[in-house]
mmCIF file of C-alpha atoms in Angstrom:
data_model
loop_
_atom_site.group_PDB
_atom_site.id
_atom_site.type_symbol
_atom_site.label_atom_id
_atom_site.label_comp_id
_atom_site.label_asym_id
_atom_site.label_seq_id
_atom_site.Cartn_x
_atom_site.Cartn_y
_atom_site.Cartn_z
ATOM 1 C CA UNK A 7 1.924 1.439 -13.206
ATOM 2 C CA UNK A 8 3.607 2.630 -10.143
ATOM 3 C CA UNK A 9 1.869 5.119 -7.990
ATOM 4 C CA UNK A 10 2.796 6.565 -4.616
ATOM 5 C CA UNK A 11 -0.519 8.200 -3.129
ATOM 6 C CA UNK A 12 -0.082 10.590 -0.150
ATOM 7 C CA UNK A 13 -2.979 11.682 2.147
ATOM 8 C CA UNK A 14 -3.398 13.170 5.503
ATOM 9 C CA UNK A 15 -2.036 16.649 5.121
ATOM 10 C CA UNK A 16 -4.057 19.730 6.274
ATOM 11 C CA UNK A 17 -3.862 22.767 8.468
ATOM 12 C CA UNK A 18 -3.109 22.769 12.267
ATOM 13 C CA UNK A 19 -2.047 24.970 14.965
ATOM 14 C CA UNK A 20 1.369 24.820 16.534
ATOM 15 C CA UNK A 21 1.614 21.847 18.957
ATOM 16 C CA UNK A 22 -0.981 19.880 17.048
ATOM 17 C CA UNK A 23 -0.506 16.416 15.310
ATOM 18 C CA UNK A 24 -1.043 14.862 11.898
ATOM 19 C CA UNK A 25 -0.570 11.470 10.332
ATOM 20 C CA UNK A 26 0.624 11.292 6.733
ATOM 21 C CA UNK A 27 -0.134 8.028 4.823
ATOM 22 C CA UNK A 28 1.449 6.933 1.439
ATOM 23 C CA UNK A 29 -0.374 4.077 -0.453
ATOM 24 C CA UNK A 30 2.025 2.380 -2.782
ATOM 25 C CA UNK A 31 0.518 0.773 -5.818
ATOM 26 C CA UNK A 32 2.221 -1.253 -8.671
ATOM 27 C CA UNK A 33 4.839 -2.989 -6.724
ATOM 28 C CA UNK A 34 5.965 -4.321 -3.198
ATOM 29 C CA UNK A 35 7.987 -1.743 -1.211
ATOM 30 C CA UNK A 36 9.026 -4.391 1.507
ATOM 31 C CA UNK A 37 12.754 -4.453 0.182
ATOM 32 C CA UNK A 38 13.224 -0.978 -0.431
ATOM 33 C CA UNK A 39 14.248 2.194 1.492
ATOM 34 C CA UNK A 40 11.065 4.350 1.877
ATOM 35 C CA UNK A 41 11.252 8.013 3.021
ATOM 36 C CA UNK A 42 9.330 11.315 3.482
ATOM 37 C CA UNK A 43 10.800 14.411 2.075
ATOM 38 C CA UNK A 44 9.473 18.056 2.332
ATOM 39 C CA UNK A 45 10.074 21.240 0.270
ATOM 40 C CA UNK A 46 9.102 24.775 0.719
ATOM 41 C CA UNK A 47 9.007 27.258 -2.070
ATOM 42 C CA UNK A 48 12.600 28.428 -2.975
ATOM 43 C CA UNK A 49 14.195 25.785 -0.791
ATOM 44 C CA UNK A 50 15.590 22.368 -1.937
ATOM 45 C CA UNK A 51 13.768 19.216 -1.059
ATOM 46 C CA UNK A 52 14.993 17.875 2.281
ATOM 47 C CA UNK A 53 14.801 14.387 3.796
ATOM 48 C CA UNK A 54 12.525 14.172 6.878
ATOM 49 C CA UNK A 55 12.370 10.433 7.702
ATOM 50 C CA UNK A 56 13.340 7.252 6.147
ATOM 51 C CA UNK A 57 12.826 3.441 6.762
ATOM 52 C CA UNK A 58 14.354 0.357 5.409
ATOM 53 C CA UNK A 59 13.176 -3.259 4.973
ATOM 54 C CA UNK A 60 14.225 -4.545 8.469
ATOM 55 C CA UNK A 61 12.530 -1.534 10.027
ATOM 56 C CA UNK A 62 15.537 0.613 10.774
ATOM 57 C CA UNK A 63 14.938 4.371 10.471
ATOM 58 C CA UNK A 64 16.644 7.718 10.254
ATOM 59 C CA UNK A 65 15.525 11.294 10.975
ATOM 60 C CA UNK A 66 16.441 14.826 10.163
ATOM 61 C CA UNK A 67 17.650 16.428 13.462
ATOM 62 C CA UNK A 68 14.986 19.073 13.083
ATOM 63 C CA UNK A 69 12.156 16.262 13.627
ATOM 64 C CA UNK A 70 13.872 13.763 16.077
ATOM 65 C CA UNK A 71 11.585 13.059 18.887
ATOM 66 C CA UNK A 72 8.542 14.524 17.153
ATOM 67 C CA UNK A 73 8.048 12.431 13.893
ATOM 68 C CA UNK A 74 7.811 8.742 13.710
ATOM 69 C CA UNK A 75 7.953 6.842 10.237
ATOM 70 C CA UNK A 76 6.508 3.424 9.969
ATOM 71 C CA UNK A 77 5.074 1.018 7.506
ATOM 72 C CA UNK A 78 2.587 -1.643 6.978
ATOM 73 C CA UNK A 79 4.053 -4.230 4.514
ATOM 74 C CA UNK A 80 0.992 -6.186 4.247
ATOM 75 C CA UNK A 81 -0.991 -3.176 3.107
ATOM 76 C CA UNK A 82 1.874 -1.591 1.354
ATOM 77 C CA UNK A 83 1.396 1.880 3.153
ATOM 78 C CA UNK A 84 3.937 4.151 4.680
ATOM 79 C CA UNK A 85 3.185 6.471 7.422
ATOM 80 C CA UNK A 86 4.625 9.598 9.029
ATOM 81 C CA UNK A 87 3.226 10.413 12.504
ATOM 82 C CA UNK A 88 4.004 14.128 13.195
ATOM 83 C CA UNK A 89 3.496 15.437 16.691
ATOM 84 C CA UNK A 90 4.268 18.911 18.185
ATOM 85 C CA UNK A 91 4.209 20.385 14.633
ATOM 86 C CA UNK A 92 5.722 23.950 14.500
ATOM 87 C CA UNK A 93 5.329 26.624 11.825
ATOM 88 C CA UNK A 94 8.747 25.594 10.472
ATOM 89 C CA UNK A 95 7.290 22.278 9.580
ATOM 90 C CA UNK A 96 4.975 23.834 7.055
ATOM 91 C CA UNK A 97 5.821 22.499 3.677
ATOM 92 C CA UNK A 98 4.703 20.143 0.784
ATOM 93 C CA UNK A 99 5.517 16.546 1.963
ATOM 94 C CA UNK A 100 6.406 13.757 -0.517
ATOM 95 C CA UNK A 101 6.567 10.000 -0.195
ATOM 96 C CA UNK A 102 9.517 8.450 -1.974
ATOM 97 C CA UNK A 103 10.893 4.918 -2.907
ATOM 98 C CA UNK A 104 14.579 4.483 -3.359
ATOM 99 C CA UNK A 105 16.372 2.049 -5.678
ATOM 100 C CA UNK A 106 18.116 0.310 -2.655
ATOM 101 C CA UNK A 107 17.472 -0.638 0.801
ATOM 102 C CA UNK A 108 20.058 1.449 2.716
ATOM 103 C CA UNK A 109 19.851 4.361 4.974
ATOM 104 C CA UNK A 110 22.149 7.483 4.578
ATOM 105 C CA UNK A 111 24.484 7.518 7.325
ATOM 106 C CA UNK A 112 25.712 10.973 6.676
ATOM 107 C CA UNK A 113 22.316 12.769 6.245
ATOM 108 C CA UNK A 114 19.510 11.909 8.765
ATOM 109 C CA UNK A 115 16.198 11.464 7.095
ATOM 110 C CA UNK A 116 17.502 10.218 4.018
ATOM 111 C CA UNK A 117 17.753 7.002 2.003
ATOM 112 C CA UNK A 118 21.294 6.224 0.699
ATOM 113 C CA UNK A 119 20.393 5.588 -3.020
ATOM 114 C CA UNK A 120 18.729 7.671 -5.643
ATOM 115 C CA UNK A 121 14.894 8.106 -5.373
ATOM 116 C CA UNK A 122 13.088 5.905 -7.955
ATOM 117 C CA UNK A 123 9.672 7.014 -7.455
ATOM 118 C CA UNK A 124 7.933 10.181 -5.836
ATOM 119 C CA UNK A 125 4.398 10.705 -4.924
ATOM 120 C CA UNK A 126 2.423 13.914 -5.892
ATOM 121 C CA UNK A 127 2.775 15.561 -2.368
ATOM 122 C CA UNK A 128 0.594 16.775 0.361
ATOM 123 C CA UNK A 129 0.437 20.037 1.919
ATOM 124 C CA UNK A 130 1.073 20.593 5.541
ATOM 125 C CA UNK A 131 0.460 24.064 7.140
ATOM 126 C CA UNK A 132 1.224 24.847 10.607
ATOM 127 C CA UNK A 133 0.081 28.252 12.206
#
């Protein structure tokens, strides 16, 4: 049974930092593109940051220079370090695993292939 379990969300003031974690249970994510996505009410879910097996990364333009995606292959955990948070970063953040191991060259922050598994989400609120 595959589970993606996010943690680390919360409420912070503008300029603050948070680190999200995603523990992947039930399979090894080493050879797959893993990503962080976010969604606000009434809007489509958008890619924030993604990382592939060899450590390559991609980011949405809106978070470049502020967010860093990383992973611990040994512990099967994905991270998102978020610095200088702004009110527009307020959203539900989701961890995701793709079917493949490629980054989307056209859309920063996205895996190229369809998402296979989603986490339940963790709320980030910036005021």
